[in-house]
mmCIF file of C-alpha atoms and ligand atoms in Angstrom:
data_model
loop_
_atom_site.group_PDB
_atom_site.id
_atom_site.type_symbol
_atom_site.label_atom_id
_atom_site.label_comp_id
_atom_site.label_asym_id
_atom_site.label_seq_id
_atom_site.Cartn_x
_atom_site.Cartn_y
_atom_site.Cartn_z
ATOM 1 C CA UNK A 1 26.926 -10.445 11.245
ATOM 2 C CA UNK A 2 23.553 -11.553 11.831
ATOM 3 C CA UNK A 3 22.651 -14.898 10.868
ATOM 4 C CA UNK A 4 19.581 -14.338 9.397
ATOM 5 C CA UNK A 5 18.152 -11.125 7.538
ATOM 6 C CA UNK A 6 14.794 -9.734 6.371
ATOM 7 C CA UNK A 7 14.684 -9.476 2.545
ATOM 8 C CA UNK A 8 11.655 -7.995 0.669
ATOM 9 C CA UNK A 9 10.330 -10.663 -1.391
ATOM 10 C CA UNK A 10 6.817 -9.269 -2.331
ATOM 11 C CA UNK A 11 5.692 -5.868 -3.064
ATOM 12 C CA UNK A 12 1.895 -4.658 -3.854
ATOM 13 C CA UNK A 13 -0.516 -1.866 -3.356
ATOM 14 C CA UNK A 14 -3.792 -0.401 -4.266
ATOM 15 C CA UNK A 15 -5.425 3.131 -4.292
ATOM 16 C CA UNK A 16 -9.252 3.291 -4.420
ATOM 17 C CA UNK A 17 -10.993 4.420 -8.027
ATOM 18 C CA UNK A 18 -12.706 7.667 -7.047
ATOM 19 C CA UNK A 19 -10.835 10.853 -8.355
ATOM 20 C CA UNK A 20 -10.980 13.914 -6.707
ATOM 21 C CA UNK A 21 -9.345 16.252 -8.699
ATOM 22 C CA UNK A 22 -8.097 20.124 -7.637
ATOM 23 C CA UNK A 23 -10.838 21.327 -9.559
ATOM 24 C CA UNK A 24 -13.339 19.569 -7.490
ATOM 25 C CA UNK A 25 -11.780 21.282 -4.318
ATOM 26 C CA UNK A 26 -12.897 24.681 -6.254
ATOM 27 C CA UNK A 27 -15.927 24.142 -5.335
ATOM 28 C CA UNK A 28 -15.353 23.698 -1.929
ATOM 29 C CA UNK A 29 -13.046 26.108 -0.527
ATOM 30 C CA UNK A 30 -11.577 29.332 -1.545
ATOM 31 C CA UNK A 31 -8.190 27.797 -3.591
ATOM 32 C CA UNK A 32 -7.580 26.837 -7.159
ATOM 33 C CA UNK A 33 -6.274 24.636 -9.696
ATOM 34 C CA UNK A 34 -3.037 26.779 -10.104
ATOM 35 C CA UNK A 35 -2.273 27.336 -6.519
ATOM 36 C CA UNK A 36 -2.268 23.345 -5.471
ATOM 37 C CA UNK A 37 -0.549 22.585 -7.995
ATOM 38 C CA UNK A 38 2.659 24.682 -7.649
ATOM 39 C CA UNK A 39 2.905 25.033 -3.536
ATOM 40 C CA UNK A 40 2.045 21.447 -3.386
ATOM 41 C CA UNK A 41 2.682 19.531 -6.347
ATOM 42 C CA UNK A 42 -0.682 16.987 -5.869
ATOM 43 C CA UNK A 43 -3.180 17.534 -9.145
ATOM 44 C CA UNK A 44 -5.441 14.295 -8.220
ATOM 45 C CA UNK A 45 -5.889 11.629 -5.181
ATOM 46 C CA UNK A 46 -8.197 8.990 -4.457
ATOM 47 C CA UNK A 47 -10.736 8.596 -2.161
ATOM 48 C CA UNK A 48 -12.606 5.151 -0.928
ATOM 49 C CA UNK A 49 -15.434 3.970 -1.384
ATOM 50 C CA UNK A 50 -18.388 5.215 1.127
ATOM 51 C CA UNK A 51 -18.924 1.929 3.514
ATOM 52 C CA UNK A 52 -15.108 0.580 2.808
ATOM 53 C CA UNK A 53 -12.797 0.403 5.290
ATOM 54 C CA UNK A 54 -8.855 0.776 5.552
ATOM 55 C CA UNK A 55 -8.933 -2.904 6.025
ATOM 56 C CA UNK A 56 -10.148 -3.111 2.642
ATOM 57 C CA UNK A 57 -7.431 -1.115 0.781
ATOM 58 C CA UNK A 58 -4.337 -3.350 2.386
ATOM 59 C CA UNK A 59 -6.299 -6.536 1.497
ATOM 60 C CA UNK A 60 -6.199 -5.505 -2.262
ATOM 61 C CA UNK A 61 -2.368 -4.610 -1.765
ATOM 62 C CA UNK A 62 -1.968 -7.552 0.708
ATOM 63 C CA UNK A 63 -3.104 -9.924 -1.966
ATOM 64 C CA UNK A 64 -0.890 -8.362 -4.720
ATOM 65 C CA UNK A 65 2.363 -8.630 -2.576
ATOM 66 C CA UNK A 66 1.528 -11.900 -1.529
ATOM 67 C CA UNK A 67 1.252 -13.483 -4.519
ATOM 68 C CA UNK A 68 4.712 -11.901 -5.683
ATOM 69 C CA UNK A 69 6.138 -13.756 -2.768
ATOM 70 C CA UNK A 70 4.491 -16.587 -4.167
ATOM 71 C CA UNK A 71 2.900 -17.387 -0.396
ATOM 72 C CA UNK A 72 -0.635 -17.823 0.681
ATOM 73 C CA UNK A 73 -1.698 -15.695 3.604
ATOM 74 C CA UNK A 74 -1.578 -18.849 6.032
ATOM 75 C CA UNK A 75 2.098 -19.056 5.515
ATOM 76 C CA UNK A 76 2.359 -15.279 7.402
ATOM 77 C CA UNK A 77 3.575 -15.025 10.697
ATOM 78 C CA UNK A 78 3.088 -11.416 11.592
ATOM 79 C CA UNK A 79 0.866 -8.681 10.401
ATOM 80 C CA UNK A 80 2.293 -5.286 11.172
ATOM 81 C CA UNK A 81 -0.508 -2.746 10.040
ATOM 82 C CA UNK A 82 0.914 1.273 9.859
ATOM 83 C CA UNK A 83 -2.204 3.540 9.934
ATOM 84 C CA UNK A 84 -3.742 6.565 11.771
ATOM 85 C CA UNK A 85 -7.214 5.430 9.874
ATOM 86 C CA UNK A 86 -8.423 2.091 11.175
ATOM 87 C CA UNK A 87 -11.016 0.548 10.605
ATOM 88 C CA UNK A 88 -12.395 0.815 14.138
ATOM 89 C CA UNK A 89 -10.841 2.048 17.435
ATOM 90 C CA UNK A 90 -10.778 -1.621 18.818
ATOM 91 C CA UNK A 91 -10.115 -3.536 17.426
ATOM 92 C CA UNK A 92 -6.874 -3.276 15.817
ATOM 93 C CA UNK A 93 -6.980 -2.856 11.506
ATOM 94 C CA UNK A 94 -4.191 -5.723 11.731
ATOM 95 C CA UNK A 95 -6.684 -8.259 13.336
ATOM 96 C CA UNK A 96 -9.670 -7.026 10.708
ATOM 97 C CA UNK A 97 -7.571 -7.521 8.021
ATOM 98 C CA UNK A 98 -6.382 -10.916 9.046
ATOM 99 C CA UNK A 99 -9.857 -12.355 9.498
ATOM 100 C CA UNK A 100 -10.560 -10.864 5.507
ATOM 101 C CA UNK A 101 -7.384 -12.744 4.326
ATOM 102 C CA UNK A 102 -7.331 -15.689 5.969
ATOM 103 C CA UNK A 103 -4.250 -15.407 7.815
ATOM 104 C CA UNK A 104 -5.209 -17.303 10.730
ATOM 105 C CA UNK A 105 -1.354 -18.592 11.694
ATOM 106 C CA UNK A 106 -0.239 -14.987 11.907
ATOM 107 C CA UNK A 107 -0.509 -12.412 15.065
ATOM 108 C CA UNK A 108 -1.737 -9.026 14.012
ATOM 109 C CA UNK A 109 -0.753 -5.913 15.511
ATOM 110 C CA UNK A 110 -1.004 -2.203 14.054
ATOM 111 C CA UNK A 111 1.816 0.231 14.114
ATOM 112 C CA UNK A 112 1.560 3.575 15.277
ATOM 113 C CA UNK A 113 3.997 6.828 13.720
ATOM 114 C CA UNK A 114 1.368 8.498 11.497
ATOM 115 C CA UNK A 115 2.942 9.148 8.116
ATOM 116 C CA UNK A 116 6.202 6.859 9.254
ATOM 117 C CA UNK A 117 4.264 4.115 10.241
ATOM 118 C CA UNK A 118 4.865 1.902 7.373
ATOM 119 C CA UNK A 119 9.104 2.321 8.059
ATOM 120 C CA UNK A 120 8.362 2.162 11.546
ATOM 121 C CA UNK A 121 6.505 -1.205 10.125
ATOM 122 C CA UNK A 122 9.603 -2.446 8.374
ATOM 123 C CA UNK A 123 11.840 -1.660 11.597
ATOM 124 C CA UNK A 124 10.015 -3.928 13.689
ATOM 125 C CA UNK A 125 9.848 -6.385 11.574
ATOM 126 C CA UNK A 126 13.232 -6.626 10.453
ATOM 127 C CA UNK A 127 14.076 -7.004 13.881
ATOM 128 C CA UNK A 128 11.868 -9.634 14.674
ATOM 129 C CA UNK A 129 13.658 -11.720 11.713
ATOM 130 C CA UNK A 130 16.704 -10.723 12.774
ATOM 131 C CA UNK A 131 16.090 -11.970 16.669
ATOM 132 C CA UNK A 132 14.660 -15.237 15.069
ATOM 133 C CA UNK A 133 10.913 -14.675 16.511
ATOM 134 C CA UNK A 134 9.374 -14.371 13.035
ATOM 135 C CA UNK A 135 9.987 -16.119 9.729
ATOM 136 C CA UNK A 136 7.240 -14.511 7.027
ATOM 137 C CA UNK A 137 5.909 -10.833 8.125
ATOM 138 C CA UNK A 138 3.466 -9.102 6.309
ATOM 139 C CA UNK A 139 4.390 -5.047 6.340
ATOM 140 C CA UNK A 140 1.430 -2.789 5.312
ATOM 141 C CA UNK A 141 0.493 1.162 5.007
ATOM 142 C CA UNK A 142 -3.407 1.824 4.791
ATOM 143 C CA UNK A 143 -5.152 4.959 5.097
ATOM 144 C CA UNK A 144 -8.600 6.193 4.381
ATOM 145 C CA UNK A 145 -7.464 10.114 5.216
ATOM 146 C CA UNK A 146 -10.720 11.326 3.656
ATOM 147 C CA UNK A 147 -12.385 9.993 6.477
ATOM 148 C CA UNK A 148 -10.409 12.710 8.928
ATOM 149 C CA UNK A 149 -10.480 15.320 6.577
ATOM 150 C CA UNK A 150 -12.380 18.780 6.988
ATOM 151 C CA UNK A 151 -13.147 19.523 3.710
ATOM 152 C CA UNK A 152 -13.550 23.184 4.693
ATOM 153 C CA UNK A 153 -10.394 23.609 5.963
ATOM 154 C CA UNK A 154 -8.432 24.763 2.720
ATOM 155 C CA UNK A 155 -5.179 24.859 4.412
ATOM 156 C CA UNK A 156 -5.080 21.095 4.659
ATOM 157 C CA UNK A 157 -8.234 19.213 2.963
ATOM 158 C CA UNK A 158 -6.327 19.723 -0.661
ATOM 159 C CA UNK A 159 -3.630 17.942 0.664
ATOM 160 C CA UNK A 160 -4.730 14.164 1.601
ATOM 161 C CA UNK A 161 -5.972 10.876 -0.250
ATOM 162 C CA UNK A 162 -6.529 7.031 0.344
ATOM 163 C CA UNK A 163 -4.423 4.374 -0.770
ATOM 164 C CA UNK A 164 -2.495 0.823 0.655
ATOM 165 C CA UNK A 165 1.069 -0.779 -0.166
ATOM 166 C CA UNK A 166 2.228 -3.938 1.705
ATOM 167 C CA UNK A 167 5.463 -5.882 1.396
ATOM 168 C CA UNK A 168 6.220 -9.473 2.266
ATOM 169 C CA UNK A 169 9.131 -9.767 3.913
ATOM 170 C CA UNK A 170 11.272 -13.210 4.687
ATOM 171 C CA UNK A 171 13.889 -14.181 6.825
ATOM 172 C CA UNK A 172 16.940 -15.327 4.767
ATOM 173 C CA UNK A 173 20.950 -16.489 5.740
ATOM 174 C CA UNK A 174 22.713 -13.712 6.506
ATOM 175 C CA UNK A 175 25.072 -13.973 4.219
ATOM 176 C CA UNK A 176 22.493 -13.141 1.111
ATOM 177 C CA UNK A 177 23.419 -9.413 -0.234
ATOM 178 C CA UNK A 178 20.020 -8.451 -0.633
ATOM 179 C CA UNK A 179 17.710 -7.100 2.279
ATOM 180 C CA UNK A 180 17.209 -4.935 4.851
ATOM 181 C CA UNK A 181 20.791 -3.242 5.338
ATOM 182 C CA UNK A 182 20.481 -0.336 7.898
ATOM 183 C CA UNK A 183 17.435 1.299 9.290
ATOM 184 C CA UNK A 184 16.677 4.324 11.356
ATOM 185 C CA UNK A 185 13.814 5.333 13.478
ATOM 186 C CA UNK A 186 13.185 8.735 15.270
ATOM 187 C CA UNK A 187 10.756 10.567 17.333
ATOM 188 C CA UNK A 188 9.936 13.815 19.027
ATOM 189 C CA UNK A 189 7.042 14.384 21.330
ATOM 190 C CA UNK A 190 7.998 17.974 21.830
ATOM 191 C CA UNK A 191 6.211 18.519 18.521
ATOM 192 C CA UNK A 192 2.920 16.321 18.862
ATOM 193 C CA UNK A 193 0.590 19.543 18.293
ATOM 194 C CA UNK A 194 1.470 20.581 14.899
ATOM 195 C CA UNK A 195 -0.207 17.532 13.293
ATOM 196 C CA UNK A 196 -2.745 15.901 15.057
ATOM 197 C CA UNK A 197 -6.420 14.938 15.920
ATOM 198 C CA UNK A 198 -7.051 17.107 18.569
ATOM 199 C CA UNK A 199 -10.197 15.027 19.613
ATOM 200 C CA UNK A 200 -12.134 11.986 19.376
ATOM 201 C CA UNK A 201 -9.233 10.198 22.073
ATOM 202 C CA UNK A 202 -9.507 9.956 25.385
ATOM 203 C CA UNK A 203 -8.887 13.762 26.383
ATOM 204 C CA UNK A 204 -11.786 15.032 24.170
ATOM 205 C CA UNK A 205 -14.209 11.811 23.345
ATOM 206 C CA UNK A 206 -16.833 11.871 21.030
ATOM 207 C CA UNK A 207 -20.052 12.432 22.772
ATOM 208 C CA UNK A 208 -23.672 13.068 21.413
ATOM 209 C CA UNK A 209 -23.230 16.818 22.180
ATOM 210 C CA UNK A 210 -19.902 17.176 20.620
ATOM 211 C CA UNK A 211 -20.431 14.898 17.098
ATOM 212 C CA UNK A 212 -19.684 18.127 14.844
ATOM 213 C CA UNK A 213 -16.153 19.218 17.340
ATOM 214 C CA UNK A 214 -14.134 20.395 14.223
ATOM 215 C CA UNK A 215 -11.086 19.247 16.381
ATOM 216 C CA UNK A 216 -12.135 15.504 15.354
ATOM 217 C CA UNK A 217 -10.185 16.117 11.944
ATOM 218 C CA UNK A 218 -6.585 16.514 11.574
ATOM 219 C CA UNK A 219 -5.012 19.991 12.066
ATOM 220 C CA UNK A 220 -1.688 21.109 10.692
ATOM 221 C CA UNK A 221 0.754 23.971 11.117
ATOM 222 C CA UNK A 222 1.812 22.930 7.398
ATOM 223 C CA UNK A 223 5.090 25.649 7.447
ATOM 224 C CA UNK A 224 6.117 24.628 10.510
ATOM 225 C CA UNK A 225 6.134 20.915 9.798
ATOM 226 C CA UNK A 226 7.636 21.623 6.220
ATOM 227 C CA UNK A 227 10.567 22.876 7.800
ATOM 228 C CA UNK A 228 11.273 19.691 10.245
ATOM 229 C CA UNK A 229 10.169 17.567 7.490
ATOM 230 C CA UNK A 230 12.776 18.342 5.382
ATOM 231 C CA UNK A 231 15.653 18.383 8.250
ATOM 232 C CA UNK A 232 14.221 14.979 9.756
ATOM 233 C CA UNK A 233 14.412 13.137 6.380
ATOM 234 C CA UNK A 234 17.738 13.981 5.485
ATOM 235 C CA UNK A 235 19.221 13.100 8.400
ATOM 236 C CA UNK A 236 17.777 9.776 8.686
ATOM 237 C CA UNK A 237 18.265 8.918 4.924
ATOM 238 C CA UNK A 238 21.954 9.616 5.523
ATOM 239 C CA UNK A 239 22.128 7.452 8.927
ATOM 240 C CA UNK A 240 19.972 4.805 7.411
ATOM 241 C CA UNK A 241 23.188 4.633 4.674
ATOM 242 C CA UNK A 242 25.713 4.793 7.354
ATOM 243 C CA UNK A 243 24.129 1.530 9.112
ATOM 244 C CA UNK A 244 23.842 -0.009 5.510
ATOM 245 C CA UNK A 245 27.491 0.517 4.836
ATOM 246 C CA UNK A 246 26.021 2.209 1.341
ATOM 247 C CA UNK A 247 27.353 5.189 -0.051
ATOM 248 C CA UNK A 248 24.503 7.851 -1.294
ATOM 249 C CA UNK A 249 25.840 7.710 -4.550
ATOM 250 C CA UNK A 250 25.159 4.131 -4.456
ATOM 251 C CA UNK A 251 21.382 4.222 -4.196
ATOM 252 C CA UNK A 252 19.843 3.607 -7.463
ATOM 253 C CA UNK A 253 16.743 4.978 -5.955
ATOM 254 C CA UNK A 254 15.015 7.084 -3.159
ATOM 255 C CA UNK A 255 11.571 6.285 -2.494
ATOM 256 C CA UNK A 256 10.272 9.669 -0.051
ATOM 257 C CA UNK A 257 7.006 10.432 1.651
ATOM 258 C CA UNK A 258 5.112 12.535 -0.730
ATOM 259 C CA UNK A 259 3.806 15.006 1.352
ATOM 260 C CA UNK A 260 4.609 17.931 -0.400
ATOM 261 C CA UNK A 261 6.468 18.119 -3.942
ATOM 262 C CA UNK A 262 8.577 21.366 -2.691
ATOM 263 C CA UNK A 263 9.721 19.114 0.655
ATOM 264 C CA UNK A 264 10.589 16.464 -2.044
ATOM 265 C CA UNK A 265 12.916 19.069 -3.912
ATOM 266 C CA UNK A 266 14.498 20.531 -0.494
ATOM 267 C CA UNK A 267 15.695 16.991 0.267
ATOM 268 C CA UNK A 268 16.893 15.847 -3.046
ATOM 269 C CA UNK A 269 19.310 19.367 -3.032
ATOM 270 C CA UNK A 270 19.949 18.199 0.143
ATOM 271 C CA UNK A 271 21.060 15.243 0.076
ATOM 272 C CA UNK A 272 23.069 16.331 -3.448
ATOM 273 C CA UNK A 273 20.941 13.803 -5.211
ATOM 274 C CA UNK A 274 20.435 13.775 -9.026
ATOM 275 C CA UNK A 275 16.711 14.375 -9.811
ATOM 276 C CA UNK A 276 16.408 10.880 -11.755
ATOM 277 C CA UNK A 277 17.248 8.782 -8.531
ATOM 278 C CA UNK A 278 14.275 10.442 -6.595
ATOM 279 C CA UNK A 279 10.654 8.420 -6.969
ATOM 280 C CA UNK A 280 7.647 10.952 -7.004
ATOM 281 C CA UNK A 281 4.134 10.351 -7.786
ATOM 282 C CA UNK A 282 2.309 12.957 -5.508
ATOM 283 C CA UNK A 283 0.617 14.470 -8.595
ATOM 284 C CA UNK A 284 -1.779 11.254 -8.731
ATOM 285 C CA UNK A 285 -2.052 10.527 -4.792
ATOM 286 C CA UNK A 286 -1.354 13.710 -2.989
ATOM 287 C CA UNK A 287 -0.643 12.319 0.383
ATOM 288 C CA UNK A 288 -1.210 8.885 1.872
ATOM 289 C CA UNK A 289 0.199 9.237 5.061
ATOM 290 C CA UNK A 290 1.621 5.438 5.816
ATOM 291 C CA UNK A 291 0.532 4.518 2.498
ATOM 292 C CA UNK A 292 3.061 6.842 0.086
ATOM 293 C CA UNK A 293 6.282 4.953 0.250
ATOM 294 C CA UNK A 294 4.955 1.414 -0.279
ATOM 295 C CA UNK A 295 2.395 2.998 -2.617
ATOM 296 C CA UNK A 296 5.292 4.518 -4.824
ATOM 297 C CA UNK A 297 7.542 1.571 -3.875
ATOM 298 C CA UNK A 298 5.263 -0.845 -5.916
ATOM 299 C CA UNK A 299 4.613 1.953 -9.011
ATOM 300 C CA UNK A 300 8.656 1.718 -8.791
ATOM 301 C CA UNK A 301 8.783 -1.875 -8.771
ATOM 302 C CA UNK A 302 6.019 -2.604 -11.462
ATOM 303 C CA UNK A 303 7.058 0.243 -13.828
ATOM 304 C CA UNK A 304 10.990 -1.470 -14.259
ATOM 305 C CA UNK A 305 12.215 1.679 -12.632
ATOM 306 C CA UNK A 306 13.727 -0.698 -9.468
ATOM 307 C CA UNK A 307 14.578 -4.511 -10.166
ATOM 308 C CA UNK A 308 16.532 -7.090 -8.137
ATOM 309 C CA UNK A 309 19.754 -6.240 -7.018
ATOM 310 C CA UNK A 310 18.990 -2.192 -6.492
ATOM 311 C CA UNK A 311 19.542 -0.387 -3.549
ATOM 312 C CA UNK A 312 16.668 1.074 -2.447
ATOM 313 C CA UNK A 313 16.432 4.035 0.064
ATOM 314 C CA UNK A 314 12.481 5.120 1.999
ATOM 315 C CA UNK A 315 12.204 7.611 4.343
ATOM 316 C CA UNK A 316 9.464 9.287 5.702
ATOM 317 C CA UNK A 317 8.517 11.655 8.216
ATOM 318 C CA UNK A 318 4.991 12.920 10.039
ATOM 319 C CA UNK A 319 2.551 13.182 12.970
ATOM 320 C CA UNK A 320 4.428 12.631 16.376
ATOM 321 C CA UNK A 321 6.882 13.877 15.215
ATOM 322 C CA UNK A 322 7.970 10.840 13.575
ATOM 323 C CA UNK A 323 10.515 9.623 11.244
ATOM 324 C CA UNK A 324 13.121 7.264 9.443
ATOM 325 C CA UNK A 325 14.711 5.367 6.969
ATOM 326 C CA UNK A 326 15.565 2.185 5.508
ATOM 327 C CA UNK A 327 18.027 1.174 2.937
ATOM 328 C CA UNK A 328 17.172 -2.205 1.597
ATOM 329 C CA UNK A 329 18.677 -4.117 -1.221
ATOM 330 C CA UNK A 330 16.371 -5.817 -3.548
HETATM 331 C C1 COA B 401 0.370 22.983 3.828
HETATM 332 C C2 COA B 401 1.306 23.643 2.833
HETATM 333 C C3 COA B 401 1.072 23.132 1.452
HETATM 334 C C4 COA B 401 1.056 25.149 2.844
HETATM 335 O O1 COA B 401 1.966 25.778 1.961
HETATM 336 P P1 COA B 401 2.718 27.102 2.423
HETATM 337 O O2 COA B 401 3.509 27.557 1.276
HETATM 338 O O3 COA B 401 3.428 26.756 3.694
HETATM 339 O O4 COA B 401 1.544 28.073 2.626
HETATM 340 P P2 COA B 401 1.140 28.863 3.962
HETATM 341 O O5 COA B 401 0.577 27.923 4.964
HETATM 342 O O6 COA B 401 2.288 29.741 4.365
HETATM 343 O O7 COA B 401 -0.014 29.754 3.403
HETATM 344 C C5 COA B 401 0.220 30.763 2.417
HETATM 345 C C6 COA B 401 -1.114 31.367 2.051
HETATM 346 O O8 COA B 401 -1.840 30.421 1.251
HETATM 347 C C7 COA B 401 -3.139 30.258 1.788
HETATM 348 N N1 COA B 401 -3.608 28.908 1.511
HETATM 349 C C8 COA B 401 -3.463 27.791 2.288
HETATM 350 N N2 COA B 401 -4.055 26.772 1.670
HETATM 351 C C9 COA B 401 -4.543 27.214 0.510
HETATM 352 C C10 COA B 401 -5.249 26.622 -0.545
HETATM 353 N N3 COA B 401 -5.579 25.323 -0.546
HETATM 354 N N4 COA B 401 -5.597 27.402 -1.598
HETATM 355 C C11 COA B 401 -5.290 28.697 -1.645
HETATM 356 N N5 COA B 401 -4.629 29.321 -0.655
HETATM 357 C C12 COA B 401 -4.262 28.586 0.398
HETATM 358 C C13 COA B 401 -2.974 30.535 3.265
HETATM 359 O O9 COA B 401 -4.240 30.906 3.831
HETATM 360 C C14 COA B 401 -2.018 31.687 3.241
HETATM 361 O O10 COA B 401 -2.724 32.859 2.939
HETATM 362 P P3 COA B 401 -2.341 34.244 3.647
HETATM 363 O O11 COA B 401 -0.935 34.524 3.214
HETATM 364 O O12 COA B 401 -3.359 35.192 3.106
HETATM 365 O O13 COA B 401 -2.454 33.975 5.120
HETATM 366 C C15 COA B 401 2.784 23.389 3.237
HETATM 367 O O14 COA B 401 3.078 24.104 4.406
HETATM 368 C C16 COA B 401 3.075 21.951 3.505
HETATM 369 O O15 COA B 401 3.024 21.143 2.597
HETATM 370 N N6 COA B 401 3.475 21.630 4.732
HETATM 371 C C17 COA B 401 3.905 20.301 5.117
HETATM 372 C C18 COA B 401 2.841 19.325 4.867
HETATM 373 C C19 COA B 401 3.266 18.028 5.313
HETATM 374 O O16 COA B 401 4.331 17.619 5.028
HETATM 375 N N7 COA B 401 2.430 17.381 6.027
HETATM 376 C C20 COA B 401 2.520 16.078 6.455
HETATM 377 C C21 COA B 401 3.801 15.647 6.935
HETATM 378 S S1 COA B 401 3.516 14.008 6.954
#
């Protein structure tokens, strides 16, 4: 057993106050109300405000799951920052967001696994606790998707919002029941082209003569990543118990990327789960990329639906292709 363990010990998040409803994509593209609604499940998300940047979000969320932790951010030791939206290309969200906070003691770095990046977030830093290197890590997932959104492209512009969620997590004896219990993380390159950015990198830079490329916003084969989606998840949410020594029956809740309310439903039949013990609020968010599960973590957490002493199962799954899970106790 290791001798020390990560354990969350403050939870927070924060979605922007602009509404942009289904009925305001009607005017935008060829879809409707109705037809969102039921292949999707989203009826509102949020969008940021014009001039604010992802930094912004996770500082409202930062400050939220700091204070639950009862710390001030010059306690932190690590930032680990999961978005595909920072602020600016260099440097990295992480480092922004430490000089807004404060957190001058801490080394900033931002995680990259596009919708996963906020478990991919918790990975690392669990193991950083658990090697001893780090002591107080802050874990955030940001996104300001609206600003790589092509709002003419119906197949995918319905789909995405802003938001932020951060945890705090601590290192604690090993012996303590709550915390971090088994995690899983996953990739596969083979699949990078069926959600991505096709420019704007280094292959296809923005230059003056290219500034309206419709390849700088993200592209999706949506039915082909449904299907892996759904596969991904429920493997990992089943290893990620394994490693935690947790039966499935003995999560109390399962906190899922809410990408898409039908993917939701696959993996709850899945994974033989009864519809009560799966968290969804897509219907208000739509989807936040790194930002859903701590997003619907917190809404968990400050809504008495999760409390100390439940076992907790995220799991998430997007651009890369990349996914995983983590079981923690709280
Ligand atoms: C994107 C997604 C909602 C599309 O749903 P779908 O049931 O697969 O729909 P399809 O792509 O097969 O399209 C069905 C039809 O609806 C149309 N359609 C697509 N978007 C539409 C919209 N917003 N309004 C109305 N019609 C739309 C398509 O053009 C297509 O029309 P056609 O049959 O005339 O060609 C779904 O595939 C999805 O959620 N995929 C995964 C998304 C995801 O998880 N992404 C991130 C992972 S992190």
């Amino acid at each position: 057993m290791n001798n020390v363990k990560a354990v969350i010990t403050g939870i927070g998040s924060y979605a922007p106050e602009r509404v942009m409803s289904n009925s305001d994509f009607e005017k935008l593209v060829d879809t409707s109300d109705e037809w969102i609604r039921t292949r999707t499940g989203i009826s509102e998300r949020r969008i940021k405000a014009d001039g604010a940047g992802t930094s912004d979000l996770a500082h409202e969320a930062s400050k939220k799951a700091l204070k639950r932790a009862g710390l001030e951010p010059e306690d932190l030791d690590l930032i680990l920052f999961g978005t595909v939206t920072p602020d600016y290309q260099v440097p990295s969200a992480a480092c922004i967001l430490q000089e807004k906070m404060g957190a001058f003691n801490a080394a900033a770095m931002d995680v990259g696994a596009a919708c996963a990046s906020f478990i991919f977030g918790l990975a690392t830093g669990s193991a950083y606790i658990s090697a001893g290197l780090y002591e107080r890590i802050l874990v955030i997932g940001a996104e300001s998707l609206s600003t790589i959104t092509d709002y003419k492209d119906r197949s995918t512009c319905v789909l995405f919002g802003d938001g932020a969620g951060a945890v705090v997590l601590e290192s604690r004896n090993g012996s303590t029941k709550e915390g971090i219990l088994g995690t899983v993380i996953r990739t596969d390159g083979r699949h990078s082209k069926l959600l991505w950015i096709p420019a704007g990198g280094s292959v296809r830079p923005v230059r003056p003569d290219n500034v309206n490329d419709p390849g700088l916003f993200l592209e999706m084969a949506g039915n082909e990543v449904f299907k892996l989606a759904v596969r991904a998840m429920c493997s990992a949410a089943e290893e990620a118990c394994r490693r935690a020594d947790v039966a499935i029956e003995d999560v109390d809740l399962v906190i899922p990327h809410q990408a898409n309310i039908r993917i939701i439903n696959a993996l709850t039949k899945r994974l033989n789960l009864p519809e009560d013990k799966v968290f969804i609020n897509i219907e208000k968010y739509g989807n936040t990329s790194s930002a859903s599960v701590p997003l619907a973590l917190d809404e968990a957490y400050s809504s008495g639906r999760i409390k100390a002493g439940d076992n907790v199962l995220m799991v998430a799954f997007g651009g890369g292709m990349a996914w995983g899970a983590t079981l923690v106790r709280l």
